[in-house]
């Protein structure tokens, strides 16, 4: 410990030490000006750095989501993303990015699967370590989360994840352990849920015995926001309660814990040490003056986001090699689907950012297709849960020609007096998080969102309003939607039909108020033209007269989000019908899926090609076009199994839980481990992904026929591009323990490498197998055991496409 930090701890009064145990507000720690201890700032991630405001006051770069990063199978690329995110975090005046999310894809329905890397602990751990290393190499702290078994959103503030010791160690703790030992994150976030009945934020066994004891984690343990539940959090491993002000790690409870002897003074000092050490690591002492938030749209980040999008895209089917498309052939291309025009670039919840810009798939395709191709668009079917935001091109600041919506804040709940602040939004949607409104230090407030609306067509429109709070909408002075006296937490959408005229500037005003203290408030007004015809019929007609039809289907942040799980694997609305009807009239139908987790594909045999594009960030449209037109090989491989049906999933019987508990009854057999053992064929296996070229695997060699526990074995394999195009390949190594004292999965991922090869090019890929790669956790010891015996090395393109095998012996020590 640096001497100056020890000196600071000795100088702090007891009250000052206690004050440091909770945040000052939603995003800052407490400062102690008397001793020169500055506040540091945290901000949400993981696919961008948002800053304080959720309303786009300062826009951010939006990167591909966590599962897309996992689908790249490229740790070097993910490290570069971490480095870029460090710059983005500094742009928001923050010191710690609340990322990465390393929870496990236990079920396809989990609402935050899109944030997490994989169903596999090894792939997750490698990616998390790369992300953290990149971030912290630029002086920004990572906050690895959510520790642990926060693998669904159902009753997330109270559910107990009941999990056995072996799966806890081998599946759910393992990626945290790998990342902590390899990359040493400077902070960690506890989960909302309970683990085997004990809240994560006060789970002494996890936070003290395992994390800080066994793993020697020397960073800061903070709670998830409002994720503390009792005074037991004072003395069971939590260092920082967020957000502030304190609810449980306050003077009353800490003094009581000290008096009872539950909390020793040395334990209190350790908490303070950890915070001060974190401030030191992120440069807080060296640069104590808070930096102002800003938006920097960096060209190099644009390029990186596009590349990451390309490397994440998984080609699932390519019948007759319909892909890549050749724009020089002068094709007519039908682009169909809501997600082609309203790009789904991220999931919902705390990971959302306001992007600098968005390239939609339709824009990306049109830009790449060029003048020789005719690209036409039809929505096919809307998939909105709420009416979509008003197109920013339709709104103007009142009495001006500037695009945008004027947002005025008032301290008077009835809009008396002058506004105390004015901001500009892009559309009629705003939300606020925290006990006090950003920039204003207000617990209660009123807001007025005003714009002039320029509709492109005369006719009837559906207007909808949803809010958490109280709101009403005025159109040209007439009240059209009213929830001014309704309950605050309703959130349901109210709709009305209105008439709009093109060429007329309609005055639209939304009044919103929040009269009581709280931590989440929101209002959104959407607009959608009324139409009498069937939009699917329009799309089918377009597809029938086009050379190729590209249907964009999937989910959006309204269907995949923090706060709730999906109810099934189905595509919302009439998307399955749309795909089938388009495919029936055009045999060259390509489906592009925007989703952060698997969806049911009953039409899979009826379409020519399927691409899994995830949520690709602000450059999603360009990345998709790069792959569709063959400017890049589809570089992604599945980081999670796609089952044929939901009932095949190993967590199915025990999901989502009941009476406050969810049993992790599948034990070790999560994801591909289960499908392998049960002999259930998934729709697409873990690690799967096609290329525009072909690869051969030859000359699998081991450096020795046997190894001792303190030794390693090197595995090498030659991989050749035997096709006529450059391509990316992910070489995957699995281990099989032939005979074990305890039950083990048939295959476990223990190595992978991504290579790019020119036609005819061969490269030798090498892996190193050590004791840990062969070990399992035995609760009877307790500890990790590498049991002597025969192990098989399996190398291939996916867990179901093993090309080469070899065996070696692990011999006993001595």
CSV table of N, CA, C and O in Angstrom, one decimal, residues 226-285:
chain,number,residue,atom,x,y,z
A,226,UNK,N,-29.0,0.2,-5.7
A,226,UNK,CA,-30.1,-0.1,-4.8
A,226,UNK,C,-30.1,-1.6,-4.5
A,226,UNK,O,-31.1,-2.2,-4.1
A,227,UNK,N,-28.9,-2.3,-4.6
A,227,UNK,CA,-28.8,-3.7,-4.4
A,227,UNK,C,-28.3,-4.1,-3.0
A,227,UNK,O,-27.6,-5.1,-2.9
A,228,UNK,N,-28.5,-3.2,-2.0
A,228,UNK,CA,-28.2,-3.6,-0.6
A,228,UNK,C,-29.6,-3.7,0.1
A,228,UNK,O,-30.5,-2.9,-0.1
A,229,UNK,N,-29.6,-4.6,1.1
A,229,UNK,CA,-30.9,-5.0,1.6
A,229,UNK,C,-31.0,-5.0,3.2
A,229,UNK,O,-32.0,-5.1,3.7
A,230,UNK,N,-29.8,-5.0,3.8
A,230,UNK,CA,-29.8,-5.0,5.3
A,230,UNK,C,-28.5,-4.5,5.8
A,230,UNK,O,-27.5,-4.4,5.1
A,231,UNK,N,-28.5,-4.3,7.1
A,231,UNK,CA,-27.2,-3.8,7.8
A,231,UNK,C,-26.1,-4.9,7.8
A,231,UNK,O,-25.0,-4.6,8.1
A,232,UNK,N,-26.5,-6.1,7.4
A,232,UNK,CA,-25.4,-7.2,7.3
A,232,UNK,C,-24.4,-6.8,6.2
A,232,UNK,O,-23.3,-7.4,6.2
A,233,UNK,N,-24.8,-5.9,5.3
A,233,UNK,CA,-23.8,-5.5,4.2
A,233,UNK,C,-22.7,-4.8,4.8
A,233,UNK,O,-21.6,-4.6,4.2
A,234,UNK,N,-22.8,-4.3,6.1
A,234,UNK,CA,-21.7,-3.5,6.7
A,234,UNK,C,-20.5,-4.4,7.0
A,234,UNK,O,-19.3,-3.9,7.0
A,235,UNK,N,-20.7,-5.7,7.2
A,235,UNK,CA,-19.6,-6.5,7.7
A,235,UNK,C,-19.4,-7.8,7.0
A,235,UNK,O,-18.8,-8.7,7.5
A,236,UNK,N,-19.8,-7.9,5.7
A,236,UNK,CA,-19.7,-9.1,5.0
A,236,UNK,C,-19.1,-9.0,3.6
A,236,UNK,O,-19.4,-9.7,2.7
A,237,UNK,N,-18.2,-8.0,3.5
A,237,UNK,CA,-17.4,-7.9,2.3
A,237,UNK,C,-17.7,-6.7,1.3
A,237,UNK,O,-16.9,-6.5,0.4
A,238,UNK,N,-18.9,-6.0,1.5
A,238,UNK,CA,-19.2,-4.9,0.6
A,238,UNK,C,-18.4,-3.7,1.0
A,238,UNK,O,-18.3,-3.4,2.2
A,239,UNK,N,-17.8,-3.0,0.1
A,239,UNK,CA,-16.9,-1.8,0.4
A,239,UNK,C,-17.6,-0.5,0.1
A,239,UNK,O,-17.4,0.5,0.7
A,240,UNK,N,-18.5,-0.5,-0.9
A,240,UNK,CA,-19.2,0.7,-1.4
A,240,UNK,C,-20.6,0.5,-1.7
A,240,UNK,O,-20.9,-0.3,-2.6
A,241,UNK,N,-21.5,1.2,-1.1
A,241,UNK,CA,-22.9,1.1,-1.4
A,241,UNK,C,-23.3,2.1,-2.4
A,241,UNK,O,-23.0,3.3,-2.3
A,242,UNK,N,-23.9,1.7,-3.5
A,242,UNK,CA,-24.3,2.6,-4.6
A,242,UNK,C,-25.8,2.4,-4.9
A,242,UNK,O,-26.3,1.3,-4.8
A,243,UNK,N,-26.5,3.5,-5.3
A,243,UNK,CA,-25.9,4.9,-5.3
A,243,UNK,C,-26.0,5.4,-3.9
A,243,UNK,O,-26.6,4.8,-3.0
A,244,UNK,N,-25.5,6.7,-3.7
A,244,UNK,CA,-25.7,7.4,-2.5
A,244,UNK,C,-26.9,8.3,-2.5
A,244,UNK,O,-27.5,8.5,-3.6
A,245,UNK,N,-27.3,8.8,-1.4
A,245,UNK,CA,-26.7,8.6,-0.1
A,245,UNK,C,-27.0,7.2,0.5
A,245,UNK,O,-27.8,6.5,0.0
A,246,UNK,N,-26.2,6.9,1.6
A,246,UNK,CA,-26.2,5.6,2.1
A,246,UNK,C,-27.6,5.2,2.7
A,246,UNK,O,-28.3,6.0,3.3
A,247,UNK,N,-27.9,4.0,2.5
A,247,UNK,CA,-29.1,3.4,3.2
A,247,UNK,C,-28.7,2.5,4.3
A,247,UNK,O,-29.4,2.5,5.4
A,248,UNK,N,-27.7,1.6,4.0
A,248,UNK,CA,-27.3,0.6,5.0
A,248,UNK,C,-25.9,0.8,5.5
A,248,UNK,O,-25.6,0.6,6.7
A,249,UNK,N,-25.0,1.2,4.6
A,249,UNK,CA,-23.6,1.5,5.1
A,249,UNK,C,-23.5,2.9,5.5
A,249,UNK,O,-22.7,3.8,5.0
A,250,UNK,N,-24.4,3.3,6.5
A,250,UNK,CA,-24.4,4.6,7.1
A,250,UNK,C,-23.9,4.6,8.5
A,250,UNK,O,-23.5,3.6,9.1
A,251,UNK,N,-23.9,5.8,9.1
A,251,UNK,CA,-23.3,6.0,10.4
A,251,UNK,C,-24.0,5.1,11.5
A,251,UNK,O,-23.3,4.4,12.3
A,252,UNK,N,-25.3,5.1,11.4
A,252,UNK,CA,-26.1,4.3,12.4
A,252,UNK,C,-25.7,2.8,12.4
A,252,UNK,O,-25.4,2.2,13.4
A,253,UNK,N,-25.7,2.2,11.2
A,253,UNK,CA,-25.5,0.8,11.1
A,253,UNK,C,-24.0,0.4,11.2
A,253,UNK,O,-23.7,-0.7,11.8
A,254,UNK,N,-23.1,1.2,10.7
A,254,UNK,CA,-21.7,0.9,10.9
A,254,UNK,C,-21.3,1.0,12.3
A,254,UNK,O,-20.5,0.1,12.8
A,255,UNK,N,-21.7,2.1,13.0
A,255,UNK,CA,-21.4,2.2,14.4
A,255,UNK,C,-21.9,1.0,15.2
A,255,UNK,O,-21.3,0.5,16.1
A,256,UNK,N,-23.1,0.6,14.9
A,256,UNK,CA,-23.7,-0.5,15.6
A,256,UNK,C,-22.9,-1.8,15.3
A,256,UNK,O,-22.7,-2.6,16.3
A,257,UNK,N,-22.5,-2.0,14.1
A,257,UNK,CA,-21.7,-3.2,13.8
A,257,UNK,C,-20.4,-3.2,14.5
A,257,UNK,O,-19.9,-4.2,15.0
A,258,UNK,N,-19.8,-2.0,14.6
A,258,UNK,CA,-18.5,-1.9,15.4
A,258,UNK,C,-18.7,-2.2,16.8
A,258,UNK,O,-17.9,-2.9,17.5
A,259,UNK,N,-19.8,-1.7,17.4
A,259,UNK,CA,-20.1,-1.9,18.8
A,259,UNK,C,-20.4,-3.4,19.1
A,259,UNK,O,-19.9,-3.9,20.1
A,260,UNK,N,-21.1,-4.1,18.2
A,260,UNK,CA,-21.4,-5.5,18.4
A,260,UNK,C,-20.1,-6.4,18.2
A,260,UNK,O,-20.1,-7.5,18.6
A,261,UNK,N,-19.2,-5.8,17.5
A,261,UNK,CA,-18.0,-6.6,17.1
A,261,UNK,C,-18.2,-7.4,15.8
A,261,UNK,O,-17.3,-8.1,15.4
A,262,UNK,N,-19.3,-7.1,15.1
A,262,UNK,CA,-19.5,-7.7,13.8
A,262,UNK,C,-18.5,-7.2,12.8
A,262,UNK,O,-18.0,-7.9,11.9
A,263,UNK,N,-18.2,-5.9,12.9
A,263,UNK,CA,-17.2,-5.2,12.1
A,263,UNK,C,-16.0,-4.7,12.9
A,263,UNK,O,-16.2,-4.0,13.9
A,264,UNK,N,-14.9,-5.2,12.6
A,264,UNK,CA,-13.7,-4.7,13.3
A,264,UNK,C,-13.2,-3.4,12.6
A,264,UNK,O,-13.4,-3.1,11.5
A,265,UNK,N,-12.5,-2.6,13.4
A,265,UNK,CA,-11.9,-1.4,12.9
A,265,UNK,C,-11.0,-1.6,11.7
A,265,UNK,O,-10.9,-0.9,10.8
A,266,UNK,N,-10.2,-2.7,11.8
A,266,UNK,CA,-9.3,-3.1,10.7
A,266,UNK,C,-10.1,-3.4,9.4
A,266,UNK,O,-9.6,-3.1,8.3
A,267,UNK,N,-11.3,-4.0,9.6
A,267,UNK,CA,-12.1,-4.3,8.4
A,267,UNK,C,-12.6,-3.0,7.8
A,267,UNK,O,-12.7,-2.8,6.6
A,268,UNK,N,-13.0,-2.0,8.6
A,268,UNK,CA,-13.5,-0.7,8.2
A,268,UNK,C,-12.3,0.0,7.4
A,268,UNK,O,-12.5,0.5,6.3
A,269,UNK,N,-11.1,-0.1,8.0
A,269,UNK,CA,-10.0,0.5,7.3
A,269,UNK,C,-9.7,-0.2,6.0
A,269,UNK,O,-9.3,0.5,5.0
A,270,UNK,N,-9.9,-1.5,5.9
A,270,UNK,CA,-9.7,-2.2,4.6
A,270,UNK,C,-10.6,-1.7,3.6
A,270,UNK,O,-10.2,-1.5,2.4
A,271,UNK,N,-11.9,-1.4,3.9
A,271,UNK,CA,-12.8,-0.9,2.9
A,271,UNK,C,-12.3,0.5,2.4
A,271,UNK,O,-12.4,0.8,1.2
A,272,UNK,N,-11.8,1.3,3.4
A,272,UNK,CA,-11.4,2.7,3.0
A,272,UNK,C,-10.1,2.5,2.1
A,272,UNK,O,-9.9,3.3,1.1
A,273,UNK,N,-9.2,1.6,2.5
A,273,UNK,CA,-8.0,1.4,1.7
A,273,UNK,C,-8.4,1.1,0.3
A,273,UNK,O,-7.8,1.6,-0.7
A,274,UNK,N,-9.4,0.2,0.1
A,274,UNK,CA,-9.8,-0.3,-1.2
A,274,UNK,C,-10.3,0.9,-2.1
A,274,UNK,O,-10.0,1.0,-3.3
A,275,UNK,N,-11.1,1.8,-1.5
A,275,UNK,CA,-11.6,2.9,-2.2
A,275,UNK,C,-10.4,3.9,-2.6
A,275,UNK,O,-10.3,4.3,-3.7
A,276,UNK,N,-9.6,4.2,-1.6
A,276,UNK,CA,-8.5,5.1,-1.9
A,276,UNK,C,-7.5,4.5,-2.9
A,276,UNK,O,-7.0,5.2,-3.7
A,277,UNK,N,-7.3,3.2,-2.8
A,277,UNK,CA,-6.4,2.5,-3.8
A,277,UNK,C,-7.1,2.7,-5.2
A,277,UNK,O,-6.4,2.9,-6.2
A,278,UNK,N,-8.4,2.6,-5.3
A,278,UNK,CA,-9.1,2.7,-6.6
A,278,UNK,C,-8.9,4.2,-7.1
A,278,UNK,O,-8.7,4.4,-8.3
A,279,UNK,N,-9.1,5.1,-6.2
A,279,UNK,CA,-8.9,6.5,-6.6
A,279,UNK,C,-7.5,6.7,-7.1
A,279,UNK,O,-7.3,7.4,-8.1
A,280,UNK,N,-6.5,6.1,-6.5
A,280,UNK,CA,-5.2,6.2,-6.9
A,280,UNK,C,-5.0,5.6,-8.3
A,280,UNK,O,-4.4,6.2,-9.2
A,281,UNK,N,-5.5,4.4,-8.5
A,281,UNK,CA,-5.4,3.7,-9.8
A,281,UNK,C,-6.0,4.4,-11.0
A,281,UNK,O,-5.4,4.4,-12.1
A,282,UNK,N,-7.1,5.1,-10.7
A,282,UNK,CA,-7.8,5.8,-11.9
A,282,UNK,C,-7.3,7.2,-12.0
A,282,UNK,O,-7.8,8.0,-12.8
A,283,UNK,N,-6.3,7.6,-11.3
A,283,UNK,CA,-5.7,8.9,-11.4
A,283,UNK,C,-6.5,10.1,-10.7
A,283,UNK,O,-6.3,11.2,-11.0
A,284,UNK,N,-7.3,9.7,-9.7
A,284,UNK,CA,-8.1,10.7,-9.1
A,284,UNK,C,-7.3,11.7,-8.2
A,284,UNK,O,-7.5,12.9,-8.2
A,285,UNK,N,-6.2,11.2,-7.6
A,285,UNK,CA,-5.4,12.1,-6.8
A,285,UNK,C,-4.6,13.0,-7.7
A,285,UNK,O,-4.3,14.2,-7.4
